[in-house]
Coordinates of C-alpha atoms and ligand atoms in Angstrom, one line a residue:
X47 CA -9.3 -29.7 -20.3
X48 CA -11.8 -30.5 -17.6
X49 CA -14.9 -28.4 -17.8
X50 CA -15.1 -26.4 -14.7
X51 CA -16.7 -23.2 -16.0
X52 CA -20.3 -23.5 -15.1
X53 CA -22.6 -21.8 -17.5
X54 CA -24.3 -18.8 -16.1
X55 CA -27.8 -20.2 -16.0
X56 CA -29.9 -20.0 -12.9
X57 CA -30.0 -23.4 -11.1
X58 CA -33.5 -24.2 -10.0
X59 CA -32.8 -23.3 -6.4
X60 CA -29.8 -22.0 -4.5
X61 CA -27.0 -24.5 -4.3
X62 CA -26.5 -26.3 -1.0
X63 CA -23.9 -28.4 0.7
X64 CA -24.5 -31.9 1.7
X65 CA -25.6 -31.2 5.3
X66 CA -28.5 -28.9 5.4
X67 CA -31.5 -27.9 7.4
X68 CA -34.7 -27.1 5.6
X69 CA -37.9 -25.3 6.8
X70 CA -40.8 -26.6 4.8
X71 CA -43.5 -24.0 4.8
X72 CA -46.4 -22.4 2.9
X73 CA -45.2 -19.5 0.7
X74 CA -46.8 -17.1 -1.6
X75 CA -45.2 -17.3 -4.9
X76 CA -45.8 -16.4 -8.6
X77 CA -44.2 -19.2 -10.6
X78 CA -46.1 -18.3 -13.7
X79 CA -46.7 -14.5 -12.9
X80 CA -49.8 -15.3 -10.9
X81 CA -49.5 -15.4 -7.2
X82 CA -50.6 -18.5 -5.4
X83 CA -50.0 -20.3 -2.1
X84 CA -47.6 -23.3 -2.5
X85 CA -45.1 -25.3 -0.5
X86 CA -41.6 -24.0 -0.4
X87 CA -38.4 -24.8 1.3
X88 CA -36.4 -22.1 3.1
X89 CA -38.7 -19.6 1.6
X90 CA -38.0 -20.4 -2.1
X91 CA -39.5 -22.4 -4.9
X92 CA -38.3 -24.7 -6.3
X93 CA -36.4 -26.0 -3.2
X94 CA -32.6 -25.6 -3.0
X95 CA -30.5 -27.7 -5.4
X96 CA -28.5 -30.3 -3.6
X97 CA -25.1 -31.0 -5.2
X98 CA -23.2 -34.0 -3.9
X99 CA -20.4 -36.2 -5.0
X100 CA -21.0 -40.0 -5.4
X101 CA -20.4 -41.6 -2.0
X102 CA -21.1 -38.5 0.0
X103 CA -23.4 -38.9 3.0
X104 CA -26.2 -36.5 2.4
X105 CA -27.9 -35.2 5.6
X106 CA -31.1 -33.1 5.4
X107 CA -33.0 -32.1 8.5
X108 CA -36.5 -31.2 7.6
X109 CA -38.4 -28.9 10.0
X110 CA -42.1 -29.2 9.2
X111 CA -43.4 -25.7 9.4
X112 CA -46.6 -26.5 7.5
X113 CA -49.0 -26.0 10.4
X114 CA -51.8 -28.1 9.0
X115 CA -50.3 -31.2 7.5
X116 CA -47.5 -33.8 7.8
X117 CA -44.7 -33.9 5.3
X118 CA -42.0 -36.3 3.9
X119 CA -39.4 -35.9 1.2
X120 CA -38.4 -38.6 -1.3
X121 CA -35.0 -38.7 -2.9
X122 CA -36.0 -39.8 -6.4
X123 CA -33.4 -42.2 -7.9
X124 CA -31.4 -42.8 -4.7
X125 CA -31.4 -46.5 -4.0
X126 CA -31.2 -46.1 -0.2
X127 CA -29.2 -49.3 0.3
X128 CA -29.3 -50.0 4.0
X129 CA -31.3 -46.9 4.7
X130 CA -34.9 -47.7 3.5
X131 CA -36.2 -45.5 6.4
X132 CA -34.7 -42.5 4.5
X133 CA -36.7 -43.1 1.3
X134 CA -39.3 -40.5 2.3
X135 CA -42.5 -42.2 1.5
X136 CA -45.4 -41.6 4.0
X137 CA -47.0 -44.9 5.2
X138 CA -44.3 -47.0 3.5
X139 CA -40.9 -45.9 4.8
X140 CA -41.9 -43.6 7.7
X141 CA -44.7 -41.8 9.4
X142 CA -45.3 -38.3 8.0
X143 CA -43.4 -35.7 10.0
X144 CA -46.0 -33.9 12.1
X145 CA -46.3 -30.1 12.0
X146 CA -43.8 -28.6 14.4
X147 CA -41.6 -31.7 14.3
X148 CA -38.3 -32.5 12.5
X149 CA -36.7 -35.5 10.9
X150 CA -33.2 -36.0 9.6
X151 CA -32.7 -37.9 6.3
X152 CA -29.3 -39.5 6.0
X153 CA -28.4 -41.4 3.0
X154 CA -25.5 -42.1 0.6
X155 CA -25.6 -40.4 -2.8
X156 CA -24.9 -43.8 -4.3
X157 CA -24.1 -43.0 -7.9
X158 CA -23.5 -40.1 -10.2
X159 CA -26.4 -38.7 -12.2
X160 CA -29.2 -36.3 -12.5
X161 CA -31.9 -36.7 -9.9
X162 CA -34.4 -34.7 -7.9
X163 CA -36.4 -34.8 -4.7
X164 CA -40.0 -34.2 -3.9
X165 CA -42.8 -34.5 -1.4
X166 CA -44.4 -38.0 -1.2
X167 CA -47.4 -37.5 1.0
X168 CA -50.8 -36.7 -0.4
X169 CA -50.4 -34.6 -3.5
X170 CA -47.6 -32.3 -2.0
X171 CA -45.4 -32.7 -5.1
X172 CA -48.1 -31.0 -7.1
X173 CA -48.1 -28.2 -4.5
X174 CA -44.5 -27.4 -5.5
X175 CA -42.5 -29.4 -3.0
X176 CA -39.5 -30.4 -5.2
X177 CA -36.0 -29.5 -6.2
X178 CA -32.9 -30.8 -8.0
X179 CA -30.4 -33.3 -6.7
X180 CA -27.2 -33.5 -8.7
X181 CA -24.7 -36.2 -7.9
X182 CA -21.3 -35.6 -9.5
X183 CA -18.9 -38.4 -10.3
X184 CA -15.7 -38.9 -8.3
X185 CA -12.4 -38.8 -10.2
X186 CA -12.1 -42.6 -9.9
X187 CA -15.6 -43.4 -11.2
X188 CA -15.6 -40.8 -14.0
X189 CA -18.7 -40.8 -16.1
X190 CA -18.0 -42.3 -19.6
X191 CA -19.2 -39.1 -21.4
X192 CA -17.3 -36.7 -19.1
X193 CA -14.6 -36.0 -21.7
X194 CA -17.2 -35.2 -24.3
X195 CA -18.2 -31.8 -23.0
X196 CA -16.0 -28.8 -22.3
X197 CA -18.5 -26.0 -21.8
X198 CA -20.0 -26.9 -18.4
X199 CA -23.4 -27.9 -17.3
X200 CA -26.9 -26.5 -17.5
X201 CA -29.7 -27.8 -15.3
X202 CA -33.3 -27.9 -16.2
X203 CA -36.0 -29.1 -13.8
X204 CA -39.3 -29.4 -15.6
X205 CA -42.7 -29.4 -14.0
X206 CA -46.3 -28.4 -14.6
X207 CA -48.3 -26.0 -12.5
X208 CA -52.0 -25.9 -11.6
X209 CA -53.8 -22.8 -10.3
X210 CA -56.2 -25.0 -8.3
X211 CA -54.7 -26.0 -5.0
X212 CA -54.0 -29.7 -4.3
X213 CA -56.6 -30.0 -1.6
X214 CA -59.3 -29.1 -4.1
X215 CA -57.7 -31.4 -6.7
X216 CA -57.7 -34.4 -4.2
X217 CA -61.2 -33.7 -3.1
X218 CA -62.4 -33.7 -6.7
X219 CA -60.7 -37.0 -7.4
X220 CA -62.4 -38.5 -4.3
X221 CA -65.9 -37.5 -5.3
X222 CA -68.4 -40.3 -6.3
X223 CA -68.9 -41.5 -9.8
X224 CA -70.7 -38.8 -11.8
X225 CA -69.3 -36.0 -9.6
X226 CA -65.7 -37.2 -10.1
X227 CA -63.6 -34.2 -10.9
X228 CA -60.5 -34.8 -12.9
X229 CA -57.7 -32.3 -12.4
X230 CA -57.5 -31.5 -16.2
X231 CA -54.5 -30.1 -18.0
X232 CA -52.1 -27.8 -16.1
X233 CA -52.2 -24.1 -16.6
X234 CA -48.5 -23.6 -17.1
X235 CA -45.3 -25.7 -17.8
X236 CA -42.4 -24.5 -15.7
X237 CA -38.7 -24.6 -16.4
X238 CA -36.7 -24.3 -13.1
X239 CA -39.9 -23.2 -11.4
X240 CA -40.6 -20.4 -13.9
X241 CA -43.3 -20.1 -16.5
X242 CA -45.6 -17.5 -18.1
X243 CA -49.3 -18.2 -17.9
X244 CA -51.1 -17.8 -21.2
X245 CA -48.2 -15.9 -22.4
X246 CA -45.7 -16.6 -25.2
X247 CA -42.3 -15.0 -25.0
X248 CA -41.9 -15.5 -28.7
X249 CA -44.5 -14.7 -31.4
X250 CA -47.9 -16.2 -31.0
X251 CA -49.0 -18.2 -34.1
X252 CA -52.2 -20.0 -35.0
X253 CA -50.5 -23.1 -33.7
X254 CA -50.3 -21.6 -30.2
X255 CA -53.9 -20.3 -30.5
X256 CA -54.9 -23.9 -31.2
X257 CA -53.5 -24.9 -27.9
X258 CA -54.8 -22.0 -25.8
X259 CA -57.2 -19.5 -27.1
X260 CA -55.9 -16.9 -24.6
X261 CA -52.4 -17.2 -25.9
X262 CA -50.8 -13.7 -26.2
X263 CA -47.4 -12.4 -26.8
X264 CA -46.1 -10.8 -23.6
X265 CA -45.9 -7.0 -23.9
X266 CA -42.5 -5.9 -23.1
X267 CA -42.9 -2.1 -23.2
X268 CA -45.5 -1.8 -20.5
X269 CA -43.5 -4.1 -18.2
X270 CA -40.3 -2.2 -18.6
X271 CA -41.6 0.6 -16.4
X272 CA -42.6 -1.9 -13.6
X273 CA -39.3 -3.6 -13.9
X274 CA -37.5 -0.5 -12.7
X275 CA -38.9 -0.9 -9.2
X276 CA -36.8 -3.9 -8.6
X277 CA -37.5 -4.7 -5.0
X278 CA -41.2 -4.4 -5.4
X279 CA -40.9 -6.7 -8.5
X280 CA -39.5 -9.5 -6.4
X281 CA -42.8 -10.5 -5.0
X282 CA -45.3 -8.9 -7.3
X283 CA -46.9 -11.0 -10.0
X284 CA -47.8 -8.1 -12.2
X285 CA -44.1 -7.3 -12.8
X286 CA -44.3 -9.7 -15.7
X287 CA -41.9 -12.2 -17.2
X288 CA -39.4 -9.7 -18.6
X289 CA -38.4 -8.2 -15.3
X290 CA -35.2 -10.0 -14.4
X291 CA -36.0 -10.2 -10.7
X292 CA -39.5 -11.4 -11.2
X293 CA -40.3 -14.9 -9.9
X294 CA -41.6 -15.8 -13.4
X295 CA -38.6 -14.3 -15.4
X296 CA -37.7 -16.7 -18.2
X297 CA -34.7 -18.9 -17.7
X298 CA -31.7 -17.8 -19.8
X299 CA -28.7 -20.1 -20.3
X300 CA -25.7 -18.0 -21.3
X301 CA -23.3 -20.1 -23.3
X302 CA -20.1 -19.6 -25.2
X303 CA -20.1 -20.4 -28.9
X304 CA -18.1 -23.4 -30.1
X305 CA -18.4 -25.5 -26.9
X306 CA -20.2 -28.6 -25.8
X307 CA -22.5 -28.5 -22.8
X308 CA -24.1 -31.1 -20.7
X309 CA -27.8 -30.3 -20.3
X310 CA -29.3 -32.1 -17.3
X311 CA -33.0 -32.5 -17.6
X312 CA -35.4 -34.0 -15.1
X313 CA -39.2 -34.0 -15.0
X314 CA -41.3 -33.9 -11.9
X315 CA -44.6 -33.1 -13.5
X316 CA -47.9 -33.8 -11.9
X317 CA -49.4 -35.1 -15.1
X318 CA -47.8 -33.9 -18.3
X319 CA -45.5 -35.8 -20.6
X320 CA -43.2 -33.3 -22.2
X321 CA -41.1 -32.9 -25.4
X322 CA -38.1 -30.6 -25.3
X323 CA -36.1 -29.1 -28.1
X324 CA -33.5 -26.4 -28.6
X325 CA -34.0 -24.4 -31.8
X326 CA -31.1 -25.0 -34.2
X327 CA -29.4 -27.6 -32.1
X328 CA -29.4 -31.4 -31.9
X329 CA -29.2 -33.3 -28.7
X330 CA -27.1 -36.3 -27.9
X331 CA -28.6 -38.4 -25.2
X332 CA -25.9 -39.9 -22.9
X333 CA -27.5 -40.5 -19.5
X334 CA -31.0 -41.7 -18.4
X335 CA -31.9 -41.8 -14.7
X336 CA -28.3 -41.7 -13.6
X337 CA -27.2 -44.5 -16.0
X338 CA -25.0 -44.2 -19.1
X339 CA -26.8 -45.0 -22.4
X340 CA -25.5 -45.7 -25.8
X341 CA -25.3 -42.2 -27.2
X342 CA -27.9 -41.2 -29.9
X343 CA -28.6 -37.9 -31.5
X344 CA -32.1 -36.4 -31.9
X345 CA -33.8 -33.2 -32.7
X346 CA -36.0 -33.3 -29.6
X347 CA -36.4 -35.6 -26.6
X348 CA -39.5 -36.9 -24.8
X349 CA -39.5 -36.9 -21.0
X350 CA -42.1 -38.4 -18.7
X351 CA -42.7 -37.5 -15.1
X352 CA -40.1 -39.2 -12.9
X353 CA -37.4 -39.5 -15.7
X354 CA -34.2 -37.6 -16.1
X355 CA -31.6 -37.3 -18.9
X356 CA -28.4 -35.7 -19.7
X357 CA -28.0 -34.6 -23.3
X358 CA -24.9 -33.0 -24.9
X359 CA -25.4 -29.9 -26.9
X360 CA -22.8 -28.1 -29.1
X361 CA -23.1 -24.4 -29.6
X362 CA -22.1 -24.6 -33.2
X363 CA -24.4 -22.0 -34.8
X364 CA -22.8 -19.1 -36.6
X365 CA -24.7 -15.9 -35.8
X366 CA -26.7 -14.9 -38.9
X367 CA -29.4 -12.3 -39.5
X368 CA -32.1 -14.9 -38.9
X369 CA -30.3 -16.6 -36.0
X370 CA -28.5 -13.8 -34.2
X371 CA -27.2 -16.1 -31.5
X372 CA -30.2 -16.4 -29.2
X373 CA -32.4 -19.6 -29.5
X374 CA -35.6 -20.8 -28.0
X375 CA -35.7 -23.9 -25.8
X376 CA -39.3 -25.1 -26.1
X377 CA -41.0 -27.6 -23.8
X378 CA -44.5 -28.8 -24.9
X379 CA -47.1 -31.3 -23.8
X380 CA -47.3 -34.7 -25.6
X381 CA -49.4 -37.8 -25.0
X382 CA -52.6 -36.0 -24.0
X383 CA -54.4 -33.3 -26.0
X384 CA -52.6 -30.2 -24.7
X385 CA -54.4 -27.1 -23.4
X386 CA -51.1 -25.7 -22.0
X387 CA -48.8 -23.5 -24.0
X388 CA -45.2 -24.7 -24.4
X389 CA -42.8 -23.4 -21.9
X390 CA -39.8 -21.4 -23.3
X391 CA -36.3 -20.7 -22.1
X392 CA -33.5 -19.0 -24.0
X393 CA -30.1 -20.4 -25.0
X394 CA -28.0 -17.2 -25.5
X395 CA -24.5 -17.2 -27.0
X396 CA -22.1 -14.7 -25.5
X397 CA -21.7 -13.3 -29.1
X398 CA -25.4 -12.9 -29.6
X399 CA -26.6 -9.7 -31.3
X400 CA -30.0 -10.0 -29.6
X401 CA -31.2 -10.3 -26.1
X402 CA -34.2 -12.5 -27.1
X403 CA -34.7 -14.7 -30.1
X404 CA -36.7 -13.1 -32.9
X405 CA -38.0 -16.4 -34.1
X406 CA -41.2 -18.4 -33.3
X407 CA -40.4 -21.0 -30.6
X408 CA -40.2 -24.5 -32.2
X409 CA -43.5 -26.4 -32.4
X410 CA -44.0 -29.5 -30.2
X411 CA -44.5 -32.7 -32.1
X412 CA -48.1 -33.8 -32.7
X413 CA -49.4 -34.8 -29.3
X414 CA -50.9 -38.1 -30.3
X415 CA -48.1 -39.3 -32.5
X416 CA -47.5 -42.2 -30.1
X417 CA -45.4 -44.1 -32.7
X418 CA -42.9 -41.2 -32.6
X419 CA -42.7 -41.4 -28.9
X420 CA -42.2 -45.1 -29.0
X421 CA -39.3 -44.7 -31.4
X422 CA -37.6 -42.3 -29.0
X423 CA -38.2 -44.5 -26.0
X424 CA -37.1 -47.7 -27.8
X425 CA -33.8 -46.0 -28.8
X426 CA -32.6 -45.9 -25.2
X427 CA -30.0 -48.7 -24.7
X428 CA -27.4 -49.3 -22.1
X429 CA -23.9 -48.2 -22.9
X430 CA -22.0 -51.5 -23.0
X431 CA -18.3 -52.0 -22.2
X432 CA -18.2 -48.4 -21.0
X433 CA -14.9 -47.2 -19.6
X434 CA -16.5 -46.0 -16.3
X435 CA -14.5 -47.5 -13.3
X436 CA -17.7 -49.1 -12.1
X437 CA -19.7 -50.3 -15.1
X438 CA -23.3 -51.4 -14.4
X439 CA -23.8 -55.1 -13.9
X440 CA -25.3 -57.0 -16.8
X441 CA -29.0 -58.0 -16.5
X442 CA -29.6 -61.5 -15.2
X443 CA -30.8 -63.8 -18.0
X444 CA -33.8 -65.1 -16.3
X445 CA -36.3 -64.3 -13.5
X446 CA -37.3 -66.4 -10.5
X447 CA -40.6 -64.5 -10.0
X448 CA -42.9 -62.9 -12.6
X449 CA -45.6 -60.4 -11.6
X450 CA -48.0 -59.4 -14.4
X451 CA -49.7 -56.1 -13.5
X452 CA -52.9 -55.2 -15.3
X453 CA -53.3 -51.4 -15.3
X454 CA -57.0 -50.5 -15.2
X455 CA -59.1 -47.4 -14.5
X456 CA -62.2 -48.8 -12.8
X457 CA -65.1 -48.0 -10.6
X458 CA -64.6 -49.2 -7.0
X459 CA -67.8 -48.7 -5.1
X460 CA -68.9 -45.6 -6.9
X461 CA -65.4 -44.1 -7.1
X462 CA -63.2 -43.7 -10.1
X463 CA -59.9 -45.5 -9.2
X464 CA -56.9 -47.1 -10.8
X465 CA -56.2 -50.7 -9.9
X466 CA -53.4 -53.1 -10.5
X467 CA -54.8 -56.6 -11.1
X468 CA -57.7 -56.1 -8.7
X469 CA -56.0 -54.0 -6.1
X470 CA -56.5 -50.2 -5.9
X471 CA -53.7 -49.2 -3.5
X472 CA -54.6 -47.4 -0.3
X473 CA -51.9 -46.7 2.2
X474 CA -52.2 -47.8 5.9
X475 CA -51.8 -45.7 8.9
X476 CA -48.7 -47.7 10.0
X477 CA -45.6 -47.5 7.7
X478 CA -44.9 -51.0 6.2
X479 CA -41.2 -50.7 7.1
X480 CA -42.0 -50.2 10.8
X481 CA -44.7 -52.9 10.7
X482 CA -42.1 -55.5 9.5
X483 CA -39.4 -54.1 11.7
X484 CA -41.5 -54.6 14.8
X485 CA -43.3 -57.8 13.5
X486 CA -46.7 -56.1 13.6
X487 CA -47.6 -56.7 10.0
X488 CA -50.7 -58.8 11.0
X489 CA -52.4 -55.8 12.6
X490 CA -50.9 -53.0 10.5
X491 CA -52.4 -53.9 7.1
X492 CA -54.2 -56.7 5.2
X493 CA -51.5 -59.4 5.4
X494 CA -54.0 -62.3 5.0
X495 CA -53.1 -62.5 1.3
X496 CA -50.6 -61.2 -1.1
X497 CA -51.5 -58.7 -3.8
X498 CA -52.4 -60.7 -7.0
X499 CA -49.6 -61.6 -9.4
X500 CA -51.6 -61.7 -12.5
X501 CA -55.1 -61.4 -14.0
X502 CA -57.5 -63.7 -15.9
X503 CA -56.4 -65.1 -19.2
X504 CA -59.7 -64.2 -20.8
X505 CA -59.6 -60.5 -19.7
X506 CA -60.0 -58.3 -22.8
X507 CA -57.6 -55.4 -22.5
X508 CA -59.3 -53.6 -25.4
X509 CA -62.7 -53.2 -23.6
X510 CA -63.5 -51.0 -20.6
X511 CA -64.0 -52.8 -17.3
X512 CA -67.6 -53.9 -17.3
X513 CA -69.8 -53.2 -14.3
X514 CA -71.4 -56.7 -14.5
X515 CA -71.5 -58.8 -11.4
X516 CA -69.3 -61.5 -12.9
X517 CA -66.7 -58.9 -13.8
X518 CA -63.2 -59.2 -12.5
X519 CA -63.8 -56.8 -9.5
X520 CA -61.3 -54.4 -8.1
X521 CA -61.2 -53.3 -4.4
X522 CA -59.3 -50.9 -2.4
X523 CA -56.6 -52.6 -0.4
X524 CA -53.2 -52.2 1.3
X525 CA -51.9 -55.7 0.4
X526 CA -48.3 -56.0 -0.6
X527 CA -45.9 -58.3 -2.6
X528 CA -43.3 -60.0 -0.5
X529 CA -40.2 -60.8 -2.5
X530 CA -37.7 -63.4 -1.2
X531 CA -34.3 -61.9 -0.6
X532 CA -32.3 -62.0 -3.8
X533 CA -35.3 -62.9 -6.0
X534 CA -34.8 -62.0 -9.7
X535 CA -38.1 -60.3 -10.4
X536 CA -39.8 -59.6 -13.8
X537 CA -42.7 -57.1 -13.7
X538 CA -44.9 -57.1 -16.8
X539 CA -46.9 -53.8 -16.9
X540 CA -50.0 -54.5 -19.0
X541 CA -51.9 -51.5 -20.2
X542 CA -55.6 -51.7 -21.1
X543 CA -58.8 -49.7 -21.9
X544 CA -59.8 -47.1 -19.3
X545 CA -63.5 -46.6 -18.4
X546 CA -63.8 -44.8 -21.7
X547 CA -63.9 -47.4 -24.5
X548 CA -60.8 -47.5 -26.8
X549 CA -58.9 -45.1 -24.6
X550 CA -55.7 -46.1 -23.0
X551 CA -53.1 -43.6 -21.7
X552 CA -49.3 -43.6 -21.2
X553 CA -48.2 -44.2 -17.6
X554 CA -44.6 -43.6 -16.3
X555 CA -43.9 -46.2 -13.6
X556 CA -41.3 -45.5 -10.9
X557 CA -39.6 -48.0 -8.6
X558 CA -38.2 -47.0 -5.3
X559 CA -35.0 -48.6 -3.9
X560 CA -33.7 -49.8 -7.2
X561 CA -32.7 -49.3 -10.8
X562 CA -34.3 -51.9 -13.1
X563 CA -33.5 -53.2 -16.5
X564 CA -36.0 -52.3 -19.2
X565 CA -36.2 -55.7 -21.0
X566 CA -38.7 -54.8 -23.7
X567 CA -41.9 -53.2 -24.9
X568 CA -44.7 -54.4 -27.1
X569 CA -48.2 -53.6 -28.3
X570 CA -51.4 -55.5 -27.3
X571 CA -51.4 -58.2 -24.7
X572 CA -48.1 -59.7 -23.4
X573 CA -47.7 -63.3 -24.5
X574 CA -45.0 -65.0 -22.4
X575 CA -44.4 -67.7 -25.0
X576 CA -44.0 -65.4 -27.9
X577 CA -42.6 -62.2 -26.2
X578 CA -40.3 -63.5 -23.5
X579 CA -37.7 -65.0 -25.9
X580 CA -37.6 -61.6 -27.7
X581 CA -36.7 -59.6 -24.6
X582 CA -33.5 -57.6 -24.8
X583 CA -30.9 -59.4 -22.6
X584 CA -28.1 -57.8 -24.6
X585 CA -28.2 -54.1 -23.7
X586 CA -31.3 -53.3 -21.7
X587 CA -31.1 -49.8 -20.2
X588 CA -31.0 -49.4 -16.4
X589 CA -33.6 -46.9 -15.2
X590 CA -35.8 -46.1 -12.2
X591 CA -38.8 -44.9 -14.3
X592 CA -40.3 -46.5 -17.4
X593 CA -43.4 -45.9 -19.5
X594 CA -46.1 -48.3 -20.6
X595 CA -47.7 -47.1 -23.8
X596 CA -51.4 -47.2 -24.5
X597 CA -52.7 -50.8 -25.0
X598 CA -49.1 -52.0 -24.7
X599 CA -46.8 -53.8 -22.3
X600 CA -43.4 -53.1 -20.8
X601 CA -41.2 -55.7 -19.0
X602 CA -38.7 -54.6 -16.4
X603 CA -36.4 -56.8 -14.3
X604 CA -34.7 -56.2 -10.9
X605 CA -32.9 -58.0 -8.2
X606 CA -34.8 -57.9 -4.8
X607 CA -31.6 -57.4 -2.8
X608 CA -32.4 -54.3 -0.9
X609 CA -34.2 -55.1 2.4
X610 CA -37.0 -52.6 2.9
X611 CA -40.5 -51.5 1.8
X612 CA -40.5 -50.0 -1.7
X613 CA -43.2 -48.2 -3.6
X614 CA -43.7 -49.0 -7.2
X615 CA -46.2 -46.6 -8.8
X616 CA -47.4 -44.4 -11.6
X617 CA -45.6 -41.1 -11.3
X618 CA -48.7 -39.2 -12.4
X619 CA -49.6 -37.7 -9.0
X620 CA -53.5 -38.0 -9.3
X621 CA -53.1 -41.6 -10.6
X622 CA -51.1 -42.6 -7.5
X623 CA -53.7 -40.8 -5.4
X624 CA -56.4 -42.9 -7.2
X625 CA -54.6 -46.2 -6.3
X626 CA -52.2 -46.8 -9.1
X627 CA -49.3 -48.3 -7.2
X628 CA -48.0 -51.4 -5.4
X629 CA -45.6 -52.0 -2.5
X630 CA -42.7 -54.5 -2.6
X631 CA -41.4 -55.9 0.6
X632 CA -37.9 -57.2 0.4
X633 CA -35.8 -59.2 2.8
X634 CA -38.4 -59.8 5.5
X635 CA -35.9 -61.8 7.6
X636 CA -33.2 -59.0 7.3
X637 CA -35.5 -56.1 8.2
X638 CA -34.8 -56.5 11.9
X639 CA -31.1 -55.9 11.3
X640 CA -31.7 -52.5 9.8
X641 CA -31.0 -49.4 11.8
X642 CA -34.6 -48.2 11.7
X643 CA -35.1 -45.1 13.7
X644 CA -38.0 -46.0 16.0
X645 CA -39.2 -42.4 16.4
X646 CA -40.0 -42.2 12.7
X647 CA -42.4 -45.2 13.0
X648 CA -44.5 -43.9 15.9
X649 CA -47.9 -43.9 14.2
X650 CA -50.7 -46.4 13.6
X651 CA -50.5 -49.7 15.4
X652 CA -46.8 -49.0 16.4
X653 CA -47.8 -46.0 18.3
X654 CA -50.6 -48.0 20.0
X655 CA -48.1 -50.7 20.9
X656 CA -45.6 -48.2 22.2
X657 CA -48.2 -46.4 24.3
X658 CA -48.8 -49.6 26.3
X659 CA -45.5 -49.0 28.1
X660 CA -46.3 -45.5 29.1
X661 CA -47.9 -45.0 32.5
X662 CA -49.1 -41.8 34.1
X663 CA -46.4 -40.1 36.0
X664 CA -48.1 -37.3 37.9
X665 CA -45.8 -37.4 40.8
X666 CA -42.6 -37.0 38.7
X667 CA -44.3 -34.3 36.6
X668 CA -45.3 -32.2 39.6
X669 CA -41.8 -32.6 41.0
X670 CA -40.1 -31.7 37.7
X671 CA -42.3 -28.7 37.2
X672 CA -42.4 -27.5 40.8
X673 CA -39.7 -24.8 40.6
X674 CA -41.1 -23.2 37.5
X675 CA -44.6 -23.3 38.7
X676 CA -44.0 -22.2 42.2
X677 CA -45.6 -18.8 42.9
X678 CA -43.2 -15.9 42.9
X679 CA -42.0 -15.0 46.4
X680 CA -43.9 -12.2 47.9
X681 CA -42.1 -8.9 47.7
X682 CA -40.4 -7.9 50.9
X683 CA -42.4 -5.6 53.0
Ligands
ASC134 O1 -57.6 -40.9 -14.3 C1 -58.0 -40.2 -15.2 O2 -59.3 -39.6 -15.3 C2 -59.4 -38.9 -16.4 C3 -60.5 -39.3 -17.3 O3 -60.4 -40.7 -17.6 C4 -61.9 -39.1 -16.6 O4 -62.2 -37.8 -16.5 C5 -58.1 -39.0 -17.1 O5 -57.8 -38.5 -18.3 C6 -57.3 -39.8 -16.3 O6 -56.1 -40.1 -16.6

């Protein structure tokens, strides 16, 4: 029978239809039981969940009610074929929407899957501007794993949360050299926008104290009293995590025993890579970034910022004394030494004898076990010959253009930056899409030269960038890559030492406007002669986000068949802010045929050019305003 019974878990935000109006504004909220200012939509955090069906036209009118800054919203994973102006990237696909102004995004929800949306201007994603975007399959294009779950769907939007506001974070990153202030580890991991700062819902162990010396088990007795005042609780941080109406109340997924559920998981973290597990249950991965994968079963999954998965979970546990039918879902930090306690949610069977699990939440795998993470990531393969009505096209066997991208943390001037080859990306005042649409690229950004497609053969990826004069020097630039229409593009992401010797970090790279095939991964320096023949042309998974592991390489392939200006960047918010990104321009000659809304491009040199046609119109104005401004007739004597 088709699974229509939705499990009674709170979706991240209230569900919305496909045509909506959003007020984006500052709100006071307590996502981890501590009240802070953040960016909300229609008064809530996270923003409303959009649920659409594949092929639907989604229309979102954004009213910018942030009185001190512009805003844009990016629809992460939507390819925006024919609508590059709706991609929601400030300086790339549009001008930021000014305070007091509105903009309507209209795009087709092009394929079924688990997605999300978020701010893409400054560091607004880190300020809480995000929400879920779920695209359901139509009857004709049924997802291949649809028949494999009968329990319904659960949705988990994962994020990390900082108590320091994003303006302070950005200012710290921009300080010079010795005064550079890194954002550090987040205070709290959030599940559907809810977490509990320094507080474990389950028992605190030495393991938890090792992560955060302030870790404490939340006191339930004291809070019970506060909980009774339900209305007051709604906005008060001290109401604590166990008050059901509290903004930081834990997420509880109520499920029936003996069923299989589809758990949708997406991560929009600012920084953290996460590992998720459900006590006593295995997870079968079936979808990655909206694409069917060859199913594989694991105890836990890794998820990097920008990625999404669907996993199938069967509620097969018989209630026992030790496992009375309530289980911890635990989400912990991997890849960087954690200082943040794992987030917890509850999977609760309808026959559970207990409200809360009595066990200790499962431990997160050792944070620096990169080999374990590689094994998980390498297990993801495309589902071949799947019975979906529209199976994904096979990867082309070759590329017509190869861009090798050296990922380096490097000093530029005296600032700590990230650079790709020798370009640390800075965004121009004029959106690239508008610049190409109006043919103003020469004055809108540095179009004298393309961004570099490679780096010197003798560059040592296992040594930090040297400050010597003859070093391969990076500079801040807004140069782009122009890709011929239809080009088959290979991008080799090459990781290297950071400014700290022997240290290299994991970076999740996200491409706008496309899915790409992940052709392969390797350690050390990519060697085209040796490594190219070993790339996976058989079942490379299609994705929109992929990681490059420390000191390793990743090759991805895509077809440049979507005219527009597309960002390609590290999805770690501060890294993008520090220049870790690139811009691909596709279909230069086809750009003029697009239906680009001119009013979305009126900034930078386009505004200057448009202003040329405006002349003072004092006479018309005085005529137009005359009636309203005329003095009121004198009262009759
Ligand atoms: O960009 C980064 O800066 C810090 C560190 O390298 C300097 O404090 C860090 O861990 C990053 O990922």
